[in-house]
Every structure is written in C-alpha cells, then in structure tokens.
C-alpha cells in the first residue's frame, strides 16, 4: 500500500510517500519513495518561538512544491493528458475557500499532473497549532477529493511513538531531513511499551499495552520540556529553537568542567506522581539573568545545570513508570528526544535498573517533526480501513491519544 503523509502541526512543512506492507509485527516492511521537508525555524527565530499565522502562510506556500519533490523522487509524476481534467477541480473552490494561496498553487499542479499511484492520504489532525493544522488538512482534503483517494486522520503524538519503533536502513543517512531515502521494518520489542514524549508542545508518559491502545500515565502541568529549552534559550538570548543551542553549550560546559555555584530545584521529583512541571526552571534562570552579567562562561553553567535538571526529572519519572507498569520497552519521541545527553542518561539508567526495559530512540534527524512518522502511523490505520470522513475532518489543537 502506498501512503502519502502530510505534516503541518507546527513549524515543519513535510510530505512523505511510503510503500508499506504487512500488519504491525514481524512481517511489516516499508520503503520511503519520496520525501520533502522544510523547517521554518529560522523564520520564527526573530519571534523567539513559533508564530502561528506565519507558520500557516509558510505551510500554504511550501506544501505544493514539497509534494512535487516527493512525487518526483518517487517517480510518480506523470503529465496529465486528459482534456477533461479541469472538471475534477470544481470541488477545490469550496475546500480551499480559506486557503487562497494554496489554491493558486495547487490548481496548476493538479492540471499538469495525473493522479499518482497512492492508496491513502494521511494527515496530522492534531495536536498542534490550529491555523497550521488546517492548511495541511485542507490540502489533504483537496488531494483526496480530486484524486478520489481515502483520507486518514493521524494523531501527531502517535507518529512520535511509532517512529522510534522502526528499524531504519541505512542507519547512517546523511541530510535525512532534505531527503529521506530509507527502508525498514519494525524493531523487535515487547509490550507493554512506555513512551516518553518530549516535544515543544508536549511532555507525556504514555503506556501502550498493545499497538494502537494508549493510556496517559503522566504529563506536564505547565510548560513542555521543549518549551522550557526554548524559553531558557530566549532568556539567555541564544536564539530559536533553544534545544540544540542549550544542549551544545551544556556539552561544552561538561567538556571544560565548568560548573556554576548554583543549583536548580528538580521540580516534582519526589512528589509520587508521573507529572512534570518545567515553568519554575524558567523562573530560576530568569533570576540569574536579571542579577548577573551573562558572560559566555555563565551561559554554559546555566545551560549545563538546566539540561541536567530536566534530564534528572525525565529519567527518574520514566524509570518509576517502567517499574510501576512493568514496561518492557521505553520509546522516546518528540523533538527533545534528539538531545544526546538525555538519551545517554536514559540509556545508562535503564541499563543499571533492576527492571529490564529496552530503549528505542529515533534517529536524531527524525526526532523532530517529519511526514514519515505520519505516513507510517497512517498506514496502520488505513490497513484497518480506519478512514476519515472528509466533511467531518477538522483540526484539533488539543487532540489526545
Ligand atoms: O517534536 P518537535 O519537532 O515539534 C513539536 O511537536 O513540538 O519538537 C520541537 C522541540 C523544540 O522545543 C526544540 O527546542 C526541541 O524540540 N529540541 C531539542 C533538541 N532538538 C530539538 N531539545 C533539546 N535538545 C535538543 N537537541
Ligand atoms: Zn512533534
């Protein structure tokens, strides 16, 4: 089955075409046929975070060129020879009523090329920024209507859970965000799976006793882990996104053995719940920033203490949840799972722990948002014919698993 994945929930615009076969298990195989991804991070950097209307505009501008790229890589672009092609475009006016820019780009594309060989179109329905989600959803609805291909609504977080479960070949691919050309299968692991989802919008521990069934075990009560990285980076005027910048400074601090004369309280570490709180850390950093001169050295000290503090809490709560729920596998997903230090700490801790759980992490380039994860999650829904009714498909900013 060929599935086209579309992702626009935040500041990455992404389109990915995969070919997949088999049910969730040892027989499952997939191949990436074409991929397009554009990050808007540099554009949002001036605002110190994602600006929803700018994200929406950029998605509208980039979706058609990225689809073109992905289909071209897949060898799925055939010139349109049918004289009557224009008639098929009539429903587009209503579907793209609120997306004039997308409408202007998609019409010439659809007139120029034939319907490609695709069996399902999977699109992120939530959670995320609603104006951004809507562009992807309307784009998917437009393609579905014109080409007569069924739609699948995907929960973005399920994508972040599924991707680390995949074995990806080749393991060392370069520039994977520009051009994923990979194939793979499902890694061998056991349920129950505990997923630690750490992104710009979410920090959650989710238990999955069987594929497709999810139970929320704990979540942040205020800021998400990635949001904390971004806000602390902004306080120190480092730039956006903050995660990789803080992480690089913290690594330098550890390497140069630079440690501050301060320490941050590990929020909710011993409170007995599986919930998190990161907004106090931002305040702790603000206290330093307002009282002291932020030298390069002090920034490194703050970055190190902040990263260690976040890691301490994430690792301790994950381990406790593993023990409590007898999890056999820990999956880490979401943008913050690209963080090397957090990965290492988790790996070390799980290795030493009495509970024996295996750790599955995504390739760092695929930890942040992409459309491969949406196509993969969409495939398993399409296999069950779990299709969405286009009329009822709406963006859900707070969609839960
Ligand atoms: O999953 P993602 O791409 O988008 C959302 O769904 O939110 O996650 C983006 C978040 C940002 O907050 C970014 O700062 C963080 O992931 N991030 C990192 C790293 N790389 C990205 N945080 C810590 N360390 C990193 N290396
Ligand atoms: Zn994400």
Coordinates of C-alpha atoms and ligand atoms in Angstrom, one line a residue:
X1 CA 0.0 0.0 0.0
X2 CA 1.2 3.5 -0.9
X3 CA 0.6 6.2 1.7
X4 CA 1.2 9.9 1.4
X5 CA 1.9 11.5 4.8
X6 CA 1.3 15.3 5.3
X7 CA 2.5 17.1 8.5
X8 CA 1.9 20.8 9.3
X9 CA 1.2 20.9 13.0
X10 CA 4.0 23.3 14.0
X11 CA 6.9 24.9 12.1
X12 CA 7.9 22.0 9.8
X13 CA 6.1 21.5 6.5
X14 CA 6.5 17.9 5.4
X15 CA 5.3 15.5 2.8
X16 CA 6.4 11.8 2.5
X17 CA 5.3 9.0 0.3
X18 CA 5.9 5.5 1.5
X19 CA 5.2 2.0 0.3
X20 CA 4.4 -0.4 3.1
X21 CA 3.2 -4.0 3.5
X22 CA 2.2 -6.3 6.3
X23 CA 0.4 -5.9 9.7
X24 CA 2.1 -4.5 12.8
X25 CA 4.6 -7.2 13.5
X26 CA 7.5 -9.2 12.0
X27 CA 6.1 -9.1 8.5
X28 CA 5.8 -5.3 8.4
X29 CA 8.1 -3.6 5.8
X30 CA 8.3 -0.1 4.4
X31 CA 10.2 1.9 2.0
X32 CA 10.4 5.7 1.6
X33 CA 9.7 6.5 -2.0
X34 CA 9.9 10.3 -1.7
X35 CA 10.2 13.0 0.9
X36 CA 10.0 16.7 1.2
X37 CA 10.6 18.7 4.4
X38 CA 11.1 22.4 5.1
X39 CA 11.8 23.8 8.6
X40 CA 10.6 27.3 9.2
X41 CA 12.7 27.5 12.4
X42 CA 15.0 30.3 11.0
X43 CA 12.0 32.4 10.1
X44 CA 10.4 32.1 13.5
X45 CA 13.7 32.8 15.3
X46 CA 13.1 36.5 15.2
X47 CA 10.0 36.0 17.4
X48 CA 11.8 33.6 19.7
X49 CA 9.1 31.0 19.1
X50 CA 6.6 29.8 16.6
X51 CA 4.3 32.5 15.3
X52 CA 1.1 30.7 14.2
X53 CA 0.0 32.9 11.3
X54 CA 3.5 32.9 9.8
X55 CA 3.6 29.1 10.1
X56 CA 0.2 28.9 8.3
X57 CA 1.4 31.2 5.4
X58 CA 4.6 29.2 5.0
X59 CA 2.8 25.9 5.0
X60 CA 0.5 27.2 2.3
X61 CA 3.5 28.3 0.2
X62 CA 5.5 25.2 0.7
X63 CA 3.1 22.2 0.5
X64 CA 2.7 22.0 -3.3
X65 CA 6.5 22.3 -4.0
X66 CA 7.2 19.7 -1.4
X67 CA 4.6 17.4 -2.8
X68 CA 6.1 17.9 -6.2
X69 CA 9.5 17.0 -4.9
X70 CA 8.3 13.9 -3.0
X71 CA 6.3 12.6 -6.0
X72 CA 9.2 13.3 -8.4
X73 CA 11.6 11.4 -6.2
X74 CA 9.1 8.5 -6.2
X75 CA 8.9 8.6 -10.0
X76 CA 5.1 9.2 -9.5
X77 CA 4.7 12.4 -11.5
X78 CA 3.1 11.8 -14.9
X79 CA 1.9 14.6 -17.2
X80 CA -1.8 15.0 -17.5
X81 CA -3.1 14.2 -20.9
X82 CA -6.8 14.2 -20.1
X83 CA -8.6 17.1 -21.7
X84 CA -11.4 17.0 -19.0
X85 CA -9.0 17.3 -16.1
X86 CA -10.3 20.7 -15.2
X87 CA -13.8 19.4 -14.3
X88 CA -12.3 17.3 -11.5
X89 CA -11.1 20.6 -9.9
X90 CA -14.5 22.0 -9.3
X91 CA -14.8 20.9 -5.6
X92 CA -11.5 22.7 -4.8
X93 CA -13.1 26.1 -4.7
X94 CA -15.2 25.2 -1.6
X95 CA -12.5 23.1 0.1
X96 CA -9.8 25.7 -0.3
X97 CA -12.1 28.7 0.3
X98 CA -9.9 29.8 3.2
X99 CA -6.6 29.0 1.6
X100 CA -6.3 31.3 -1.5
X101 CA -2.5 31.0 -1.6
X102 CA -2.7 27.2 -1.6
X103 CA -5.5 27.2 -4.1
X104 CA -3.4 29.3 -6.5
X105 CA -0.5 26.8 -6.3
X106 CA -2.5 23.5 -6.3
X107 CA -4.6 24.2 -9.4
X108 CA -1.8 24.4 -11.9
X109 CA -0.1 21.4 -10.2
X110 CA -3.3 19.3 -10.5
X111 CA -3.9 20.3 -14.1
X112 CA -0.4 19.4 -15.0
X113 CA 0.0 16.0 -13.4
X114 CA -2.1 12.8 -13.4
X115 CA -3.4 11.2 -10.3
X116 CA -0.4 9.3 -8.8
X117 CA -0.4 5.8 -7.6
X118 CA -1.4 6.4 -3.9
X119 CA -3.8 4.3 -1.8
X120 CA -4.3 6.6 1.2
X121 CA -3.5 10.2 2.3
X122 CA -2.6 10.5 6.0
X123 CA -2.6 13.9 7.5
X124 CA -1.9 15.2 11.0
X125 CA -5.3 16.3 12.6
X126 CA -3.8 17.4 15.9
X127 CA -2.4 18.2 18.4
X128 CA -0.7 21.4 17.3
X129 CA -1.3 24.9 16.2
X130 CA -4.8 25.0 14.7
X131 CA -4.2 27.5 11.9
X132 CA -1.1 25.4 10.9
X133 CA -3.0 22.1 11.1
X134 CA -5.9 23.4 9.0
X135 CA -3.6 24.1 6.0
X136 CA -2.4 20.5 5.9
X137 CA -5.9 19.2 6.4
X138 CA -7.4 21.3 3.7
X139 CA -4.5 20.3 1.4
X140 CA -5.2 16.6 2.1
X141 CA -8.9 17.1 1.6
X142 CA -8.3 18.8 -1.8
X143 CA -6.0 16.0 -3.0
X144 CA -8.4 13.4 -1.7
X145 CA -11.4 14.9 -3.5
X146 CA -9.6 15.4 -6.8
X147 CA -7.8 12.1 -6.9
X148 CA -10.5 10.1 -5.2
X149 CA -8.1 8.7 -2.5
X150 CA -9.3 8.0 1.1
X151 CA -8.1 10.1 4.0
X152 CA -6.6 9.1 7.3
X153 CA -6.5 11.4 10.3
X154 CA -3.3 10.9 12.3
X155 CA -2.6 11.9 15.8
X156 CA 0.8 13.6 15.7
X157 CA 1.8 12.0 19.0
X158 CA 1.2 8.5 17.7
X159 CA 3.6 9.4 14.9
X160 CA 6.2 10.3 17.5
X161 CA 5.6 6.9 19.2
X162 CA 5.7 4.8 16.1
X163 CA 8.9 6.3 14.5
X164 CA 11.3 5.0 17.2
X165 CA 9.8 1.6 16.9
X166 CA 11.1 1.4 13.3
X167 CA 14.3 -0.1 12.2
X168 CA 15.7 2.3 9.5
X169 CA 18.2 1.3 6.8
X170 CA 20.7 2.7 6.2
X171 CA 21.3 3.7 9.8
X172 CA 23.8 6.5 8.9
X173 CA 21.9 8.5 6.3
X174 CA 23.1 12.0 5.6
X175 CA 20.9 15.0 5.4
X176 CA 17.9 12.9 6.1
X177 CA 15.6 15.9 6.6
X178 CA 16.2 17.0 3.0
X179 CA 16.0 13.6 1.5
X180 CA 15.0 10.5 3.4
X181 CA 15.6 7.5 1.3
X182 CA 15.3 4.7 3.6
X183 CA 13.6 1.4 4.1
X184 CA 13.0 -0.7 7.1
X185 CA 10.9 -2.9 9.3
X186 CA 9.6 -3.0 12.8
X187 CA 12.3 -3.4 15.5
X188 CA 11.9 -6.4 17.7
X189 CA 10.5 -5.4 21.1
X190 CA 7.9 -6.4 23.7
X191 CA 4.8 -4.7 25.1
X192 CA 3.9 -3.0 27.4
X193 CA 5.6 0.0 25.9
X194 CA 6.1 3.2 27.9
X195 CA 6.5 6.2 25.7
X196 CA 8.2 9.3 26.9
X197 CA 7.0 12.0 24.6
X198 CA 9.0 15.2 24.8
X199 CA 8.4 18.0 22.3
X200 CA 7.8 21.7 22.0
X201 CA 4.2 21.3 22.9
X202 CA 4.1 18.1 25.0
X203 CA 5.7 16.2 27.8
X204 CA 3.9 13.0 28.5
X205 CA 4.4 9.5 29.7
X206 CA 2.1 7.2 27.8
X207 CA 1.6 3.4 28.4
X208 CA 0.7 1.2 25.5
X209 CA -0.2 -2.4 26.3
X210 CA -0.8 -3.3 22.7
X211 CA -0.3 -1.4 19.5
X212 CA -2.8 1.4 19.0
X213 CA -4.0 1.5 22.6
X214 CA -2.7 4.3 24.7
X215 CA -3.1 5.3 28.3
X216 CA -1.8 8.6 29.7
X217 CA 0.3 8.0 32.8
X218 CA 1.6 11.5 33.4
X219 CA 2.0 14.8 31.8
X220 CA 3.3 18.3 32.3
X221 CA 1.2 20.6 34.4
X222 CA 2.6 23.7 32.7
X223 CA 5.4 24.1 30.2
X224 CA 6.5 21.3 27.9
X225 CA 10.2 20.2 28.1
X226 CA 11.0 21.6 24.6
X227 CA 9.2 24.8 25.5
X228 CA 11.4 25.1 28.6
X229 CA 14.5 24.7 26.5
X230 CA 13.2 27.4 24.1
X231 CA 12.2 29.8 26.8
X232 CA 15.5 29.5 28.7
X233 CA 17.4 30.0 25.4
X234 CA 15.4 33.1 24.8
X235 CA 16.2 34.4 28.3
X236 CA 19.9 34.0 27.6
X237 CA 19.4 35.5 24.1
X238 CA 20.8 32.3 22.4
X239 CA 18.2 32.0 19.6
X240 CA 15.5 29.6 18.5
X241 CA 14.9 26.6 18.7
X242 CA 16.6 26.6 22.0
X243 CA 17.0 22.8 22.5
X244 CA 20.1 22.3 20.3
X245 CA 21.7 25.6 21.3
X246 CA 21.4 24.9 25.1
X247 CA 22.5 21.3 24.5
X248 CA 25.6 22.4 22.7
X249 CA 26.5 24.9 25.5
X250 CA 25.9 22.3 28.2
X251 CA 28.1 19.8 26.3
X252 CA 30.9 22.4 26.2
X253 CA 30.5 23.1 30.0
X254 CA 30.8 19.4 30.8
X255 CA 33.8 19.0 28.5
X256 CA 35.5 22.0 30.0
X257 CA 34.4 21.0 33.5
X258 CA 32.6 24.3 34.1
X259 CA 30.0 24.1 36.8
X260 CA 28.1 27.0 38.4
X261 CA 27.9 28.0 42.1
X262 CA 24.1 27.5 41.9
X263 CA 21.7 24.6 41.5
X264 CA 18.1 24.4 40.4
X265 CA 15.4 22.5 42.3
X266 CA 14.4 19.3 40.5
X267 CA 10.6 20.1 40.0
X268 CA 8.2 17.4 41.3
X269 CA 11.0 14.9 41.5
X270 CA 9.7 13.2 44.7
X271 CA 6.0 14.0 44.6
X272 CA 4.9 10.5 43.8
X273 CA 3.1 11.4 40.6
X274 CA 4.2 10.9 37.0
X275 CA 3.5 14.5 36.2
X276 CA 6.1 17.2 35.3
X277 CA 6.5 20.9 35.8
X278 CA 9.0 23.0 34.0
X279 CA 7.9 26.5 34.3
X280 CA 9.8 27.0 37.6
X281 CA 13.0 26.4 35.9
X282 CA 12.4 29.3 33.6
X283 CA 12.0 31.5 36.7
X284 CA 15.2 30.1 38.3
X285 CA 17.1 31.0 35.1
X286 CA 15.4 34.5 34.9
X287 CA 16.7 35.1 38.5
X288 CA 20.2 34.6 37.4
X289 CA 19.8 36.5 34.1
X290 CA 18.4 39.6 35.9
X291 CA 21.0 39.6 38.7
X292 CA 24.2 38.7 37.0
X293 CA 26.2 39.7 33.9
X294 CA 25.6 36.9 31.4
X295 CA 29.2 36.0 30.4
X296 CA 29.8 33.2 28.0
X297 CA 31.0 31.1 30.9
X298 CA 27.9 31.8 33.0
X299 CA 25.7 30.8 30.0
X300 CA 27.4 27.5 29.8
X301 CA 26.9 26.9 33.5
X302 CA 23.2 27.7 33.3
X303 CA 22.8 25.5 30.2
X304 CA 24.5 22.6 31.9
X305 CA 22.6 22.9 35.2
X306 CA 19.3 23.3 33.3
X307 CA 19.9 20.3 31.0
X308 CA 20.9 18.1 33.9
X309 CA 17.9 19.2 35.9
X310 CA 15.5 18.4 33.0
X311 CA 17.3 15.0 32.4
X312 CA 17.2 14.1 36.2
X313 CA 13.4 14.6 36.3
X314 CA 12.6 12.9 33.0
X315 CA 14.8 9.9 33.7
X316 CA 13.6 9.4 37.3
X317 CA 9.9 9.6 36.4
X318 CA 10.4 7.3 33.4
X319 CA 12.2 4.7 35.4
X320 CA 9.5 4.8 38.1
X321 CA 6.8 4.4 35.5
X322 CA 8.6 1.5 34.0
X323 CA 8.7 -0.2 37.3
X324 CA 5.1 0.6 38.2
X325 CA 3.7 -0.6 34.9
X326 CA 6.2 -3.4 34.2
X327 CA 7.1 -1.9 30.9
X328 CA 9.4 -4.0 28.7
X329 CA 10.2 -1.2 26.3
X330 CA 10.8 2.5 26.6
X331 CA 10.2 4.6 23.5
X332 CA 11.4 8.2 23.4
X333 CA 9.9 10.5 20.9
X334 CA 9.4 14.2 20.0
X335 CA 11.9 17.0 19.3
X336 CA 13.7 16.9 22.7
X337 CA 14.5 13.2 22.1
X338 CA 17.1 14.4 19.8
X339 CA 19.0 15.5 22.9
X340 CA 22.2 13.4 23.2
X341 CA 22.6 13.9 27.0
X342 CA 19.0 13.0 27.8
X343 CA 19.3 9.8 25.6
X344 CA 22.6 8.8 27.3
X345 CA 21.2 9.3 30.8
X346 CA 18.1 7.3 29.9
X347 CA 20.1 4.5 28.4
X348 CA 22.5 4.4 31.4
X349 CA 19.7 4.4 33.9
X350 CA 17.7 1.7 32.2
X351 CA 20.7 -0.5 31.8
X352 CA 21.6 -0.3 35.5
X353 CA 18.0 -0.6 36.7
X354 CA 16.6 -3.9 38.1
X355 CA 13.6 -3.6 35.7
X356 CA 14.9 -4.7 32.3
X357 CA 13.4 -2.5 29.7
X358 CA 14.8 -1.9 26.2
X359 CA 15.2 1.7 25.0
X360 CA 14.1 2.7 21.5
X361 CA 15.1 6.1 20.2
X362 CA 14.6 7.7 16.7
X363 CA 17.5 8.8 14.6
X364 CA 18.1 12.4 15.8
X365 CA 17.1 13.9 12.5
X366 CA 13.8 12.2 12.7
X367 CA 13.1 13.1 16.3
X368 CA 11.7 16.4 15.3
X369 CA 8.6 16.7 13.1
X370 CA 8.5 14.9 9.8
X371 CA 6.0 13.3 7.5
X372 CA 7.5 9.8 7.5
X373 CA 6.1 9.3 11.0
X374 CA 2.6 10.5 9.8
X375 CA 2.7 8.2 6.8
X376 CA 3.7 5.2 9.0
X377 CA 1.0 5.8 11.6
X378 CA -1.5 6.5 8.8
X379 CA -0.6 3.2 7.1
X380 CA -1.7 1.1 10.1
X381 CA -5.0 3.0 10.3
X382 CA -5.5 2.6 6.5
X383 CA -4.8 -1.2 6.9
X384 CA -7.8 -1.3 9.3
X385 CA -9.8 0.9 6.9
X386 CA -10.0 3.4 9.6
X387 CA -10.6 6.3 7.2
X388 CA -11.8 9.8 8.0
X389 CA -15.0 11.4 6.6
X390 CA -13.7 14.4 4.8
X391 CA -16.7 16.5 5.8
X392 CA -16.1 15.9 9.5
X393 CA -12.3 16.1 9.5
X394 CA -11.2 19.1 11.5
X395 CA -8.1 20.4 13.1
X396 CA -8.0 19.6 16.8
X397 CA -5.3 21.6 18.6
X398 CA -5.7 19.6 21.8
X399 CA -6.3 16.2 20.4
X400 CA -5.4 13.4 22.9
X401 CA -4.1 10.0 22.2
Ligands
LIG1 O1 8.6 17.5 18.1 P1 9.0 18.8 17.6 O2 9.8 19.0 16.4 O3 7.8 19.8 17.5 C1 6.7 19.7 18.3 O4 5.8 18.8 18.1 O5 6.7 20.5 19.3 O6 9.8 19.4 18.9 C2 10.4 20.7 18.8 C3 11.1 21.0 20.2 C4 11.6 22.4 20.3 O7 11.2 22.9 21.6 C5 13.1 22.2 20.3 O8 13.8 23.2 21.1 C6 13.3 20.8 20.9 O9 12.2 20.1 20.3 N1 14.6 20.2 20.5 C7 15.5 19.9 21.5 C8 16.6 19.4 20.7 N2 16.3 19.4 19.4 C9 15.1 19.9 19.3 N3 15.5 20.0 22.8 C10 16.6 19.6 23.5 N4 17.7 19.1 22.8 C11 17.8 19.0 21.5 N5 18.9 18.5 20.9
LIG2 ZN1 6.2 16.9 17.2

